[in-house]
Short mmCIF file of C-alpha atoms in Angstrom, two decimals:
data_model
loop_
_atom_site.label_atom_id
_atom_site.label_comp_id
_atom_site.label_asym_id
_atom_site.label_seq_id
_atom_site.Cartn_x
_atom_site.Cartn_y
_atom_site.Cartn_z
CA UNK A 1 51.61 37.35 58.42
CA UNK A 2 54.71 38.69 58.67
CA UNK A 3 57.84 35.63 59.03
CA UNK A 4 60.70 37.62 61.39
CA UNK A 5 63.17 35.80 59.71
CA UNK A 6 62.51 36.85 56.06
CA UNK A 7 62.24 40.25 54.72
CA UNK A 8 60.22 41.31 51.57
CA UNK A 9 61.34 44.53 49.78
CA UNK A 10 58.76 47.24 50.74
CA UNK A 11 57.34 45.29 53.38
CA UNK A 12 59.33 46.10 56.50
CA UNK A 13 62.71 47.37 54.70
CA UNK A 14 62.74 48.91 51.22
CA UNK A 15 65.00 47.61 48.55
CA UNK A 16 67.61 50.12 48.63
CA UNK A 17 67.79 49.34 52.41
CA UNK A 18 68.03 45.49 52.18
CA UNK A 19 70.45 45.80 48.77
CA UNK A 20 72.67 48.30 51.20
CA UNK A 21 72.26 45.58 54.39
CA UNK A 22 73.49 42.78 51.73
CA UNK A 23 76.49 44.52 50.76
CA UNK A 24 77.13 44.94 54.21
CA UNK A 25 76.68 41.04 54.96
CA UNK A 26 73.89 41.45 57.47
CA UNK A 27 71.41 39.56 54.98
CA UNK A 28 71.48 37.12 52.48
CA UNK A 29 68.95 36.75 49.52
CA UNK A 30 66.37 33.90 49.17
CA UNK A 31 64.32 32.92 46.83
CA UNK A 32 62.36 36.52 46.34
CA UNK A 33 63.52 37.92 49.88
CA UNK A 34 66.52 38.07 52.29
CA UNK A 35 66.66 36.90 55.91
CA UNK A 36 70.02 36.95 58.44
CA UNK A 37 73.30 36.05 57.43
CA UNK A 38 73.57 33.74 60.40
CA UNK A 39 70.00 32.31 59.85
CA UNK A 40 69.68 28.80 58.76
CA UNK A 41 68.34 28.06 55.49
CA UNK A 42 65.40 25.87 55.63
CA UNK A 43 62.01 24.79 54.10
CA UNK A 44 59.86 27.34 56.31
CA UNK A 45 62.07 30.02 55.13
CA UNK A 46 62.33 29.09 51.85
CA UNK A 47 58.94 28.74 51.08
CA UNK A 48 58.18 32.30 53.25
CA UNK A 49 60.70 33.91 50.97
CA UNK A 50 58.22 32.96 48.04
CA UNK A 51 54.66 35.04 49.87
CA UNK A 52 55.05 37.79 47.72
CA UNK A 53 54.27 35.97 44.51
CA UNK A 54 51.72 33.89 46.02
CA UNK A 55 49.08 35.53 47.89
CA UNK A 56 46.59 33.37 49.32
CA UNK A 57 45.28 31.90 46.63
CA UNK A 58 48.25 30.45 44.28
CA UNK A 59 50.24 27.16 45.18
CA UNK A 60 54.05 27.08 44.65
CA UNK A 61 54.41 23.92 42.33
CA UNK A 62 57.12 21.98 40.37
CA UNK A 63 60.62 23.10 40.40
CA UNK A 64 59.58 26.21 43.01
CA UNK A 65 57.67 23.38 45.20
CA UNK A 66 61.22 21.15 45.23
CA UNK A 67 63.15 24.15 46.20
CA UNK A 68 61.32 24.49 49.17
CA UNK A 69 61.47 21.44 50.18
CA UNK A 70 65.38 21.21 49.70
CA UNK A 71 65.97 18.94 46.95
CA UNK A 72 66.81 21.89 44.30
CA UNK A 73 70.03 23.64 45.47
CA UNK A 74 69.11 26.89 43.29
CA UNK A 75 66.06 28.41 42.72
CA UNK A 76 64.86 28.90 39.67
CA UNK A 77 64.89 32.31 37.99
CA UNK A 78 61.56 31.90 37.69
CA UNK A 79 58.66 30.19 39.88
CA UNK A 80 55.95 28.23 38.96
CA UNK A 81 52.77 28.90 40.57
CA UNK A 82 49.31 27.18 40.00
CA UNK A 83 45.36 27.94 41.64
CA UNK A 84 44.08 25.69 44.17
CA UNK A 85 41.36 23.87 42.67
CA UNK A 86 38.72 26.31 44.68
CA UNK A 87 40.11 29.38 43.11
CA UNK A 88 39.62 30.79 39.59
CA UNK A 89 42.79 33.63 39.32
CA UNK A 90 42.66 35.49 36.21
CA UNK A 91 45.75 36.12 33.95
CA UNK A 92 48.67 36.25 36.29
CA UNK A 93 51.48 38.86 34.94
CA UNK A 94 54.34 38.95 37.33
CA UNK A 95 57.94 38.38 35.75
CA UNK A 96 58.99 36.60 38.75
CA UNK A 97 56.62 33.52 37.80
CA UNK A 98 55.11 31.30 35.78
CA UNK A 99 51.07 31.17 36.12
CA UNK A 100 49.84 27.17 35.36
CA UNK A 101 46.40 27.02 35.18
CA UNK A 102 45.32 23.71 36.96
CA UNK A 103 43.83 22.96 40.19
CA UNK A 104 45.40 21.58 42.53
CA UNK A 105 43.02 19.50 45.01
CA UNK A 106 43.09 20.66 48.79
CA UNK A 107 45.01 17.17 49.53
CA UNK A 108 47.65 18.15 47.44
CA UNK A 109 48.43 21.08 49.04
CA UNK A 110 50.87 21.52 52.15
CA UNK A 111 50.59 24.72 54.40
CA UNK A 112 54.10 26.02 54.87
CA UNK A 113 54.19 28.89 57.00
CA UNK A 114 51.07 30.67 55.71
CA UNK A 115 52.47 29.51 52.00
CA UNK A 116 50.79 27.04 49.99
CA UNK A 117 53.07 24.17 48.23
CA UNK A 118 52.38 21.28 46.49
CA UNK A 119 53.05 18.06 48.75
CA UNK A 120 55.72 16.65 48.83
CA UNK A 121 53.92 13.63 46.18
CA UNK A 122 52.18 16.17 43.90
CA UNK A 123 55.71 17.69 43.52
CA UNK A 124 56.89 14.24 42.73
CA UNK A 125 54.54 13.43 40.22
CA UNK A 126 54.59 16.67 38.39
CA UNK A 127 58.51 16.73 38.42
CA UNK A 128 58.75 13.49 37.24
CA UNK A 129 56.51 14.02 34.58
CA UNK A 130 58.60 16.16 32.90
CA UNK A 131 61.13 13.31 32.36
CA UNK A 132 60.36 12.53 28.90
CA UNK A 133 61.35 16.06 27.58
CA UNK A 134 64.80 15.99 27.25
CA UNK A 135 65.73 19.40 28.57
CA UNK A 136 64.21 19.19 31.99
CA UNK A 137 65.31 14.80 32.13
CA UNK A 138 68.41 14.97 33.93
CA UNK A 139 67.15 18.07 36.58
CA UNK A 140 63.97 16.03 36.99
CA UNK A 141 65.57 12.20 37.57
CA UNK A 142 67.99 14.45 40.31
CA UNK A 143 64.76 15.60 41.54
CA UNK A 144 62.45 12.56 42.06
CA UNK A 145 65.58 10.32 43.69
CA UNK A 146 66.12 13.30 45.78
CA UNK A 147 62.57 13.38 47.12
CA UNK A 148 62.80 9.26 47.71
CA UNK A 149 66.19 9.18 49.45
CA UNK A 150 64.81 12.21 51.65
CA UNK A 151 62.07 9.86 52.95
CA UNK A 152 59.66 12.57 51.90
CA UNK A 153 57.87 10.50 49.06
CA UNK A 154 56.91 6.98 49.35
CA UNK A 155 57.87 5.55 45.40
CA UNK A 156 55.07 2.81 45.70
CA UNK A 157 52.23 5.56 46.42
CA UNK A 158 53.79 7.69 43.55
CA UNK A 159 52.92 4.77 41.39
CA UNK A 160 49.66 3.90 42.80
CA UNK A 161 48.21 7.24 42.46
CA UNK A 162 49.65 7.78 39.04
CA UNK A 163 47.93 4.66 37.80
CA UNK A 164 44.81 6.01 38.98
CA UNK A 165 44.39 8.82 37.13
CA UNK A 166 43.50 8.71 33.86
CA UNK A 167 45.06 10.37 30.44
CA UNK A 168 48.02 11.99 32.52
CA UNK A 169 50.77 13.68 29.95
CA UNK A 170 54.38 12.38 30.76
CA UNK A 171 53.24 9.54 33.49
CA UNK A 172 54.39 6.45 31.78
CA UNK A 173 58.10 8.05 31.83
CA UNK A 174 57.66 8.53 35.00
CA UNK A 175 56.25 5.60 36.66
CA UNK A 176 59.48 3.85 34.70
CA UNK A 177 61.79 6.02 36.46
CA UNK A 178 60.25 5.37 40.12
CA UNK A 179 60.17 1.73 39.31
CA UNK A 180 63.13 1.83 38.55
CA UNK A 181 64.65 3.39 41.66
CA UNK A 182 62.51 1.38 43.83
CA UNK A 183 63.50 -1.58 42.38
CA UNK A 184 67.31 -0.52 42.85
CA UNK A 185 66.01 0.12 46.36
CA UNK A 186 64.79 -3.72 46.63
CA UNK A 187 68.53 -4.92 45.36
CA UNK A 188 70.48 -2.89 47.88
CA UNK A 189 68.62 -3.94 50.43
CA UNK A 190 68.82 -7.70 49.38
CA UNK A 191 72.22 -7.28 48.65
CA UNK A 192 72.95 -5.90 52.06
CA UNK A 193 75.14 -8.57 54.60
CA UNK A 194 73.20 -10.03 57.07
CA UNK A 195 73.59 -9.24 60.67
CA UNK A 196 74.68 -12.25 63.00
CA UNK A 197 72.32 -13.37 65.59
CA UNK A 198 73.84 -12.42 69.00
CA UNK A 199 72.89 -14.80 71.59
CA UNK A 200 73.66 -13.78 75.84
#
């Protein structure tokens, strides 16, 4: 399916064209495409920018997934991809990506605009999982808050289904850091003045 907004290279415009209309400021680049300069950035295209590296098959996950959904301002230079849990994919080679080989259930998985992505709470939990290594702690706290201030991620289901899986890498850290924010949540909204009663 072809997303009028975004263009791949080779798909509609080769590269030399789209690198010529970019110098020109007709386009802008996007994750792995281009679309308008006066189009608006936002998950749909994002995520459609990403088709070329995922086929049908491969869900856009972690830092890719939280991109998409607006709560990275970058990309990163290099996506991370995983297989829906139906799917066996052999060795993926593809410089643009990064090829993690676990299944991701069906319920886990949004449909963006013919793309698959990792909802919105699988993004959460994988992210935040990540907190206890020290080089990804302070991109990954931004990450998670992000996701709960958006009003994308409800923190209490992040924690229930985290405690419900069993021998999951990186999920203590991680529940500690959404219980944390939900319990700052709690004392702002204790701490917030209390409306008087208007009476007619």
């Amino acid at each position: 399916m072809l997303w009028p907004l975004i263009y791949l290279p080779g798909e509609r415009l080769s590269v030399a064209e789209l690198s010529a209309a970019r110098l020109d400021g007709d386009v802008v680049e996007i994750g792995e495409g281009y679309m308008p300069a006066d189009a608006i950035e936002s998950t749909a295209t994002r995520a459609a920018s990403l088709r070329s590296i995922c086929g049908s098959r491969l869900v856009v996950g972690l830092w890719s997934a939280a991109w998409v959904y607006g709560v990275l301002p970058d990309p990163p230079s290099r996506h991370s991809v995983m297989r829906g849990a139906a799917h066996r994919v052999g060795n993926l080679i593809d410089r643009r990506a990064i090829f993690h080989d676990v299944g991701v259930e069906e319920q886990d998985v949004a449909d963006v605009e013919g793309v698959l992505v990792t909802s919105p709470l699988r993004t959460l939990i994988d992210v935040a999982r990540r907190i206890r290594e020290p080089e990804h702690r302070e991109r990954a706290t931004s990450v998670v808050v992000a996701l709960i201030e958006a009003g994308l991620v409800d923190p209490r289901e992040a924690i229930t289904r985290m405690d419900t899986v069993k021998r999951l890498p990186g999920s203590k850290h991680a529940r500690r850091e959404i219980a944390a924010h939900l319990e700052g949540i709690r004392e702002q909204a204790a701490n917030l003045p209390r409306q008087p009663v208007v009476t007619r």
